[in-house]
Coordinates of C-alpha atoms and ligand atoms in Angstrom, one line a residue:
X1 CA -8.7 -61.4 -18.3
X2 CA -6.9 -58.2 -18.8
X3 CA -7.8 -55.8 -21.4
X4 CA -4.2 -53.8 -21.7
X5 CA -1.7 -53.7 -24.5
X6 CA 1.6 -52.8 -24.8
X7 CA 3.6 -52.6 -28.0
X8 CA 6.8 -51.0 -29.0
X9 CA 6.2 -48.0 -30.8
X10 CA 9.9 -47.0 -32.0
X11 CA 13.0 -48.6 -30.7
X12 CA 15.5 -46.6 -29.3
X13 CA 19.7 -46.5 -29.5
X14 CA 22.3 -45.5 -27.3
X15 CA 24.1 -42.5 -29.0
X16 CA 27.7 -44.4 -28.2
X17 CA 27.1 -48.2 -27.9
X18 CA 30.5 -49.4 -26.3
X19 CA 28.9 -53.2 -26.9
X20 CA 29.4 -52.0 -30.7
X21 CA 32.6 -50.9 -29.9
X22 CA 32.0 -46.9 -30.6
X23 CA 34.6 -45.2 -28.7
X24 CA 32.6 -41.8 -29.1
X25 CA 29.5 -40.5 -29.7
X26 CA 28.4 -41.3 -33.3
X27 CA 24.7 -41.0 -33.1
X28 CA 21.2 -39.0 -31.8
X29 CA 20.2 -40.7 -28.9
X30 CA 16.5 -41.8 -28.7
X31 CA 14.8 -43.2 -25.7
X32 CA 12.6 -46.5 -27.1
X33 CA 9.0 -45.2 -27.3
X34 CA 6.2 -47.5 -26.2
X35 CA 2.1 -47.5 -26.4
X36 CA 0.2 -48.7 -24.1
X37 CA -3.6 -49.4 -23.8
X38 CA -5.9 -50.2 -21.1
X39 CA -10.1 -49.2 -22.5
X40 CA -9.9 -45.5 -22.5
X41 CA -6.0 -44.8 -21.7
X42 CA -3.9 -44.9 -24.2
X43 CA -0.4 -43.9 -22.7
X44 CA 3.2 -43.6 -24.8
X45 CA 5.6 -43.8 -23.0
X46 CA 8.5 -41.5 -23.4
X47 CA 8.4 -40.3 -26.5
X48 CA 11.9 -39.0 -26.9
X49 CA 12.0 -39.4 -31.3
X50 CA 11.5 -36.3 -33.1
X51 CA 7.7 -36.0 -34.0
X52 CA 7.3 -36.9 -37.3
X53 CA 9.2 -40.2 -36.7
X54 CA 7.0 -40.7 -33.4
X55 CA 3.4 -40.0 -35.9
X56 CA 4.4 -42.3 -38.4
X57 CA 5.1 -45.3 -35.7
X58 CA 2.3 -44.5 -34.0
X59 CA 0.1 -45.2 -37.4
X60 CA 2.2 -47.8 -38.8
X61 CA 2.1 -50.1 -35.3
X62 CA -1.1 -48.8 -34.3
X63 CA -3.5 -47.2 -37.0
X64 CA -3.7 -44.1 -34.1
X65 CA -3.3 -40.5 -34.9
X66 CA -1.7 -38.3 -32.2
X67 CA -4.8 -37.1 -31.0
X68 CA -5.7 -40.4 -29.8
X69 CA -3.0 -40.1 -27.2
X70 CA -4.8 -39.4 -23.5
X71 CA -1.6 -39.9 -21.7
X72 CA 2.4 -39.0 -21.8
X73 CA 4.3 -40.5 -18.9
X74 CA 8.0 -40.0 -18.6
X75 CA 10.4 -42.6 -17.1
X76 CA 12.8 -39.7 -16.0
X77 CA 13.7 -36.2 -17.4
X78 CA 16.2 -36.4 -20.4
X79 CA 15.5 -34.9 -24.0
X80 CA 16.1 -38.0 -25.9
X81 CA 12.7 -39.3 -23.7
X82 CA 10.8 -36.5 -24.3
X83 CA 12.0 -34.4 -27.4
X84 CA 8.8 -35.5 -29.3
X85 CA 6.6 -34.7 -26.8
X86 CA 4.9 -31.8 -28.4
X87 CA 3.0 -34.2 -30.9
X88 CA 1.1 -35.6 -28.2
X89 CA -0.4 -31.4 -27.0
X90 CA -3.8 -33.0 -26.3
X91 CA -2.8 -35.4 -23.6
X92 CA -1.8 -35.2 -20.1
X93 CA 1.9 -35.3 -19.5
X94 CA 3.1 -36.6 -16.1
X95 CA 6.6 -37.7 -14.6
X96 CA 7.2 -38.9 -11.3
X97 CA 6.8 -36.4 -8.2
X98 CA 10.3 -36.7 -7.0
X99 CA 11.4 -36.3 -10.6
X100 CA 9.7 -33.6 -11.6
X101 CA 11.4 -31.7 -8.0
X102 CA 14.7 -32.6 -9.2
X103 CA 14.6 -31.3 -12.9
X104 CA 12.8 -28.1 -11.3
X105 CA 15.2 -27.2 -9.0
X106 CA 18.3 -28.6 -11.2
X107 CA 17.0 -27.0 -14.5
X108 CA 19.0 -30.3 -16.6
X109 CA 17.7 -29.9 -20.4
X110 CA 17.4 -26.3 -20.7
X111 CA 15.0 -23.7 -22.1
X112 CA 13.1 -26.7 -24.3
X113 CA 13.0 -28.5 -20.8
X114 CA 11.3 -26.1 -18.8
X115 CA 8.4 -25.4 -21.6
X116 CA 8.3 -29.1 -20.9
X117 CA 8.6 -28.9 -17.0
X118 CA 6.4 -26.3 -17.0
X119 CA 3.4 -28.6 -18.5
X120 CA 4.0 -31.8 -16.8
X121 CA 2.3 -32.7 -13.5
X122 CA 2.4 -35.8 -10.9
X123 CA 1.9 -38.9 -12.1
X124 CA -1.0 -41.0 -10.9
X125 CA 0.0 -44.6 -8.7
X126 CA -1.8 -46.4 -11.9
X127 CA -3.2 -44.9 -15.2
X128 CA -5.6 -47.9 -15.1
X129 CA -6.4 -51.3 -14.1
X130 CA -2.7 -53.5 -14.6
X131 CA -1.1 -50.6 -15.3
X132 CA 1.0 -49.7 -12.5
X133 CA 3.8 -46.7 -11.6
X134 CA 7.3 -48.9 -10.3
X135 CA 9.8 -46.5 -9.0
X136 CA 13.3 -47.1 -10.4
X137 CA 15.4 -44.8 -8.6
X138 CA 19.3 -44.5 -9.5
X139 CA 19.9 -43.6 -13.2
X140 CA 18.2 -40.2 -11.4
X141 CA 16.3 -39.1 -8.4
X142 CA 12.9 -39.6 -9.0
X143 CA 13.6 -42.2 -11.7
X144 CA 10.1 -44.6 -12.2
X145 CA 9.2 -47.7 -15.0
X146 CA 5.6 -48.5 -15.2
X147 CA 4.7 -52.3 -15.0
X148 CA 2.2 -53.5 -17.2
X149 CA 0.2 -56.5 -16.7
X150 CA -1.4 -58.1 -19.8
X151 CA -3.3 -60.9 -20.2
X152 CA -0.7 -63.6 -20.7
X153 CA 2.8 -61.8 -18.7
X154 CA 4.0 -59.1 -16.6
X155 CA 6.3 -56.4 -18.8
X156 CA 8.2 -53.5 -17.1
X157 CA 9.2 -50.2 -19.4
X158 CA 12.1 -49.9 -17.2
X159 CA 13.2 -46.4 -18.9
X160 CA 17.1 -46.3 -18.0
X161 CA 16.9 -48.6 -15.1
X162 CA 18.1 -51.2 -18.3
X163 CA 19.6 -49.8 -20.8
X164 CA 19.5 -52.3 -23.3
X165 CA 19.9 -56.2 -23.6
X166 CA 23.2 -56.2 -24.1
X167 CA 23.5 -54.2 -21.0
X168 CA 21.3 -56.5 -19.1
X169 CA 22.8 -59.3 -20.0
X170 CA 26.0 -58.7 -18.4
X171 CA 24.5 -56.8 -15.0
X172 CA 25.7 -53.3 -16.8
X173 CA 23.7 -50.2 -15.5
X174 CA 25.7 -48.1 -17.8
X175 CA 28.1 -44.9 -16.8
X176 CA 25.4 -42.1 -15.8
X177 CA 24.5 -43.1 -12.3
X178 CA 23.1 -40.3 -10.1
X179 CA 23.1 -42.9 -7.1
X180 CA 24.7 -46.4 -8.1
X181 CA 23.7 -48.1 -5.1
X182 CA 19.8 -47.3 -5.8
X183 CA 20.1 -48.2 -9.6
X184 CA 21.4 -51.5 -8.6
X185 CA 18.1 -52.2 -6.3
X186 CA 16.0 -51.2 -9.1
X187 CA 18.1 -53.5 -11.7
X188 CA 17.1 -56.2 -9.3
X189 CA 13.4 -55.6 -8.8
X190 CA 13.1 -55.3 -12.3
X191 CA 14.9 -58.5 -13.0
X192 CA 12.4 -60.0 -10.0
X193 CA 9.1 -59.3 -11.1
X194 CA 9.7 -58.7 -15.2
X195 CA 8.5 -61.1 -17.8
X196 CA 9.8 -58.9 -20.5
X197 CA 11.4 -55.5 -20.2
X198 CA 11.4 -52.9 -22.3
X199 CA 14.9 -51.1 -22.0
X200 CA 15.1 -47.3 -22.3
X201 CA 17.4 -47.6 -25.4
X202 CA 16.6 -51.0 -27.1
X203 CA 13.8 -53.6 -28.0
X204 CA 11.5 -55.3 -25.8
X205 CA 12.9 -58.8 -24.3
X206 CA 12.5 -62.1 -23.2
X207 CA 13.6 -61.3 -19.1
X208 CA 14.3 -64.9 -17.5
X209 CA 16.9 -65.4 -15.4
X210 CA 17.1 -66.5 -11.7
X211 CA 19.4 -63.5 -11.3
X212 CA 23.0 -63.1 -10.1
X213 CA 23.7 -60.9 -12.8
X214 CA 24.8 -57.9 -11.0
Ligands
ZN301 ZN1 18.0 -42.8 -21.7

């Protein structure tokens, strides 16, 4: 029996939804921010909203305050996954290795970034028991989900490996591919071992599909 949880803590939205037919920009863009907990670990993962949004779900879905938080992991380096960060100053903030070279050396969100850079270290292969680092490389270098094994299913916070459903659904990686080849082996693996995905920019779904959807 496993003893880990994983709930959406605030879904996220793409700031130009071409599924909603938006032709431009028309909104902040927010990564989907998600808890999860595993005895002394509790983890949120990319916590892109601005603070006081993130401290409010976190209560309302959760009872927790931000001290609570041990862990931030980041799916990838982009500030709408990590502009709320700063709430969570107690816990240890970690990205994936190859991820955190690439924002280093390419510098991609600024002065705000590399306060953030400068904080975050190496992730560990799990953050506990069932709760597992799965590299997703392609929407960036060092792009990684984190698979979560509860007691009933197997759910992947896929970060931008899936965007959203809607995006899913139709074998759509989105526009912003640093290597498209790469994002479509992750889509895949995803799509392989997922019981439910939580996309980077929408609510947590049912995944199942034989595949053939790329
Ligand atoms: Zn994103």
């Amino acid at each position: 029996m496993s003893d880990v949880w994983a709930d959406v803590l605030a879904i996220g939205s793409l700031a130009q939804n071409h599924y909603w037919h938006e032709k431009t920009p028309v909104r902040r863009e927010y990564a989907t921010a998600t808890l999860v907990r595993s005895d002394d670990v509790v983890l949120v993962v990319d916590p892109g909203w601005p603070p006081d949004v993130l401290r409010a779900a976190l209560y309302y879905r959760s009872g927790l305050e931000p001290a609570a938080v041990t862990h931030v992991f980041l799916t990838h380096f982009d500030p709408a996954h990590f502009g709320g960060i700063g709430l969570f100053a107690g816990a240890a903030w970690s990205m994936y290795e190859e991820e955190i070279r690439w924002a280093e050396a390419e510098a991609p969100a600024g002065d705000a970034g590399r306060e953030v850079l400068a904080r975050i270290g190496e992730a560990p292969e799990k953050f506990a028991p069932g709760v597992d680092l799965f590299p997703t490389f392609g929407h960036t270098p060092g792009h990684c989900s984190l698979l979560v094994y509860t007691a009933i299913q197997s759910l992947i916070v896929a970060g931008d490996a899936v965007l959203t459903r809607d995006h899913f659904e139709r074998g759509d990686l989105g526009r912003r591919q640093w290597d498209l080849e790469k994002a479509k082996e992750s889509f895949q693996d995803v799509l392989e071992i997922a019981d439910l995905i939580v996309p980077g920019h929408d609510n947590l779904f049912v995944c199942r599909t034989p595949g053939g959807l790329l």
